[in-house]
PDB file of C-alpha atoms in Angstrom:
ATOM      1  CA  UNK A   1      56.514  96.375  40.960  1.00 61.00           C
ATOM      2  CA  UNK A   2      57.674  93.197  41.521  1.00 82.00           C
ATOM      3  CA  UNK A   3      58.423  91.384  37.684  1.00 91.00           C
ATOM      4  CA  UNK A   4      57.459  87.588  36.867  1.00 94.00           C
ATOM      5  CA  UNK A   5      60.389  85.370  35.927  1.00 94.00           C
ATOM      6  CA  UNK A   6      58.342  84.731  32.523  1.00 95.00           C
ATOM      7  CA  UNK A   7      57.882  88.606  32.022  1.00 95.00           C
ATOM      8  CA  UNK A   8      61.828  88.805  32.451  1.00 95.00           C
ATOM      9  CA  UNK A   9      62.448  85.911  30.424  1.00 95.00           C
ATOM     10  CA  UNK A  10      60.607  87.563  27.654  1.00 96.00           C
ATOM     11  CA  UNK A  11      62.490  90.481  27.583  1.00 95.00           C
ATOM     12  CA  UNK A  12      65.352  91.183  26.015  1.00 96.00           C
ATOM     13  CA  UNK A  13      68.905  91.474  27.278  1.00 95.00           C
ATOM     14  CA  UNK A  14      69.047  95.215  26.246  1.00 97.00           C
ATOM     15  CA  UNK A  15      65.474  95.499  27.904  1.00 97.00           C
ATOM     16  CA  UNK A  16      67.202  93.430  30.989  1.00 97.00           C
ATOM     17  CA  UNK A  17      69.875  95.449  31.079  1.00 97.00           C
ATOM     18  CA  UNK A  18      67.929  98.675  31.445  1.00 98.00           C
ATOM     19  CA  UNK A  19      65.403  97.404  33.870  1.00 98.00           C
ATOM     20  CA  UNK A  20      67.778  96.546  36.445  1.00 98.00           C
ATOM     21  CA  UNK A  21      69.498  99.198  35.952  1.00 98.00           C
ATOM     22  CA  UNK A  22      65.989 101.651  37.117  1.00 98.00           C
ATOM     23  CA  UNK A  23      65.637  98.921  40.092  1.00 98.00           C
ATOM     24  CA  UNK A  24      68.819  99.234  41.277  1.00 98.00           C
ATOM     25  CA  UNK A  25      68.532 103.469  41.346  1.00 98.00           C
ATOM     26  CA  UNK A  26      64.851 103.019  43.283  1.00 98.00           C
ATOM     27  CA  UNK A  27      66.454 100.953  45.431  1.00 98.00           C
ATOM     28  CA  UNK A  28      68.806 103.716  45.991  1.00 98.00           C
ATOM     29  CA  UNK A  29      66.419 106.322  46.574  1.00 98.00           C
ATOM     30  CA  UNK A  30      64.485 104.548  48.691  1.00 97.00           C
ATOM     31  CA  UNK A  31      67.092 103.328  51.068  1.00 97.00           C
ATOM     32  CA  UNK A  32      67.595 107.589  51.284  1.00 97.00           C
ATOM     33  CA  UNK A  33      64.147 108.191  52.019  1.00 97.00           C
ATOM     34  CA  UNK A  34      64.459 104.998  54.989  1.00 96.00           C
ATOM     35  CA  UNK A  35      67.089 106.520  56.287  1.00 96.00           C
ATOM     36  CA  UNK A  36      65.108 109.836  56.613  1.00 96.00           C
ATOM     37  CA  UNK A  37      62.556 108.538  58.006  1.00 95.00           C
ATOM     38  CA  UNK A  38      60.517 109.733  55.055  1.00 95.00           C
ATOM     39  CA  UNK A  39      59.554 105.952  53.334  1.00 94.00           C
ATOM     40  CA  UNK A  40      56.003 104.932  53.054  1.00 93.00           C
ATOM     41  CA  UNK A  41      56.309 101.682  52.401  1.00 95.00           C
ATOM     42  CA  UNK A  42      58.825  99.636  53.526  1.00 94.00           C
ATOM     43  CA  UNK A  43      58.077  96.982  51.449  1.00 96.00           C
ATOM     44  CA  UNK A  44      59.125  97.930  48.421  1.00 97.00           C
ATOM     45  CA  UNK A  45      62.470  97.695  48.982  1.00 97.00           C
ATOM     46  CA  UNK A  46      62.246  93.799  49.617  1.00 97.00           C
ATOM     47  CA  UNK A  47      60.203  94.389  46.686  1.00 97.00           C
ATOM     48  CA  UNK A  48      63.000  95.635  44.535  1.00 98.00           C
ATOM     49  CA  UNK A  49      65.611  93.589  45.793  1.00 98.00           C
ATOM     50  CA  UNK A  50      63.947  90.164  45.178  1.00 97.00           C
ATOM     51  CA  UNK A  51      62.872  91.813  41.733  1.00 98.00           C
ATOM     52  CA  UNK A  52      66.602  92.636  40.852  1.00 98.00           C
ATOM     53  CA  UNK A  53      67.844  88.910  42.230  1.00 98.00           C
ATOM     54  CA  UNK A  54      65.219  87.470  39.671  1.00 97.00           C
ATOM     55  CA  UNK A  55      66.802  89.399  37.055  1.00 98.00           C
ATOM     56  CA  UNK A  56      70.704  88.833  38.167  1.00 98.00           C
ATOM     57  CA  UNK A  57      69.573  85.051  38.166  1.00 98.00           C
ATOM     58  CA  UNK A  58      67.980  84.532  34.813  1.00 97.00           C
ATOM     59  CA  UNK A  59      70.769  86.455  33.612  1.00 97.00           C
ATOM     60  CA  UNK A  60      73.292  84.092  35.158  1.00 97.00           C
ATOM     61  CA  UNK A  61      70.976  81.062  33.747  1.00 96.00           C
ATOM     62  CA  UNK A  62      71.100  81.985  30.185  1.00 95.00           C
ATOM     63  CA  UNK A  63      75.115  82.648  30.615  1.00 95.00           C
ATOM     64  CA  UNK A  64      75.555  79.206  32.014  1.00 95.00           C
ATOM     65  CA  UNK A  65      73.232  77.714  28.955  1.00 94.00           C
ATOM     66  CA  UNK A  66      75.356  79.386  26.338  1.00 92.00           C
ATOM     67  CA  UNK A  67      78.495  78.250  27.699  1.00 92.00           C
ATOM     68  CA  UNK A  68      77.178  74.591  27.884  1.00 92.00           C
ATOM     69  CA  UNK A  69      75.931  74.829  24.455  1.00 89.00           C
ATOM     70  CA  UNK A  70      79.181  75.729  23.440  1.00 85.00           C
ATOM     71  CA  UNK A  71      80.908  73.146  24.925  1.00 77.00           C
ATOM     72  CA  UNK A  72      78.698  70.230  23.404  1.00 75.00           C
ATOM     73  CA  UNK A  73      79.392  71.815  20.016  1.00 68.00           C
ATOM     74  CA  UNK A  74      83.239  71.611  20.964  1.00 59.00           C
ATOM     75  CA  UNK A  75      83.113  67.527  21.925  1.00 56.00           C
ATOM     76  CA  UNK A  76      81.432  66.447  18.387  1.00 53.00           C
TER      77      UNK A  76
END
């Protein structure tokens, strides 16, 4: 389950976007089946959760490149 940071990388932000967005709603549903005492694998939620911090970050990295390569274009 858990995605590569090149795999994420590769994608693009609409694909990002959507991606997370599935993550996060596993993560829901399996945090209902813990607290049921119905979850298999308890894994997968650290799974998930490192999955969507990969995500969040790259996101966050390719914000923080566009704003500096905005800001060199501003000093010339």
């Amino acid at each position: 389950m858990s995605l590569k940071p090149d795999e994420i990388r590769a994608m693009k932000p609409e694909e990002r976007l959507k991606k997370l967005q599935e993550l996060k709603l596993e993560l829901m549903r399996l945090r209902t089946q813990a607290a049921m005492g119905t979850l298999d694998n308890p894994g997968k939620i650290r799974a998930i959760r490192k999955t969507i911090a990969r995500i969040l970050t790259i996101q966050r990295e390719e914000e923080l490149k566009k704003l500096r390569e905005g800001g060199k274009k501003r000093r010339k």
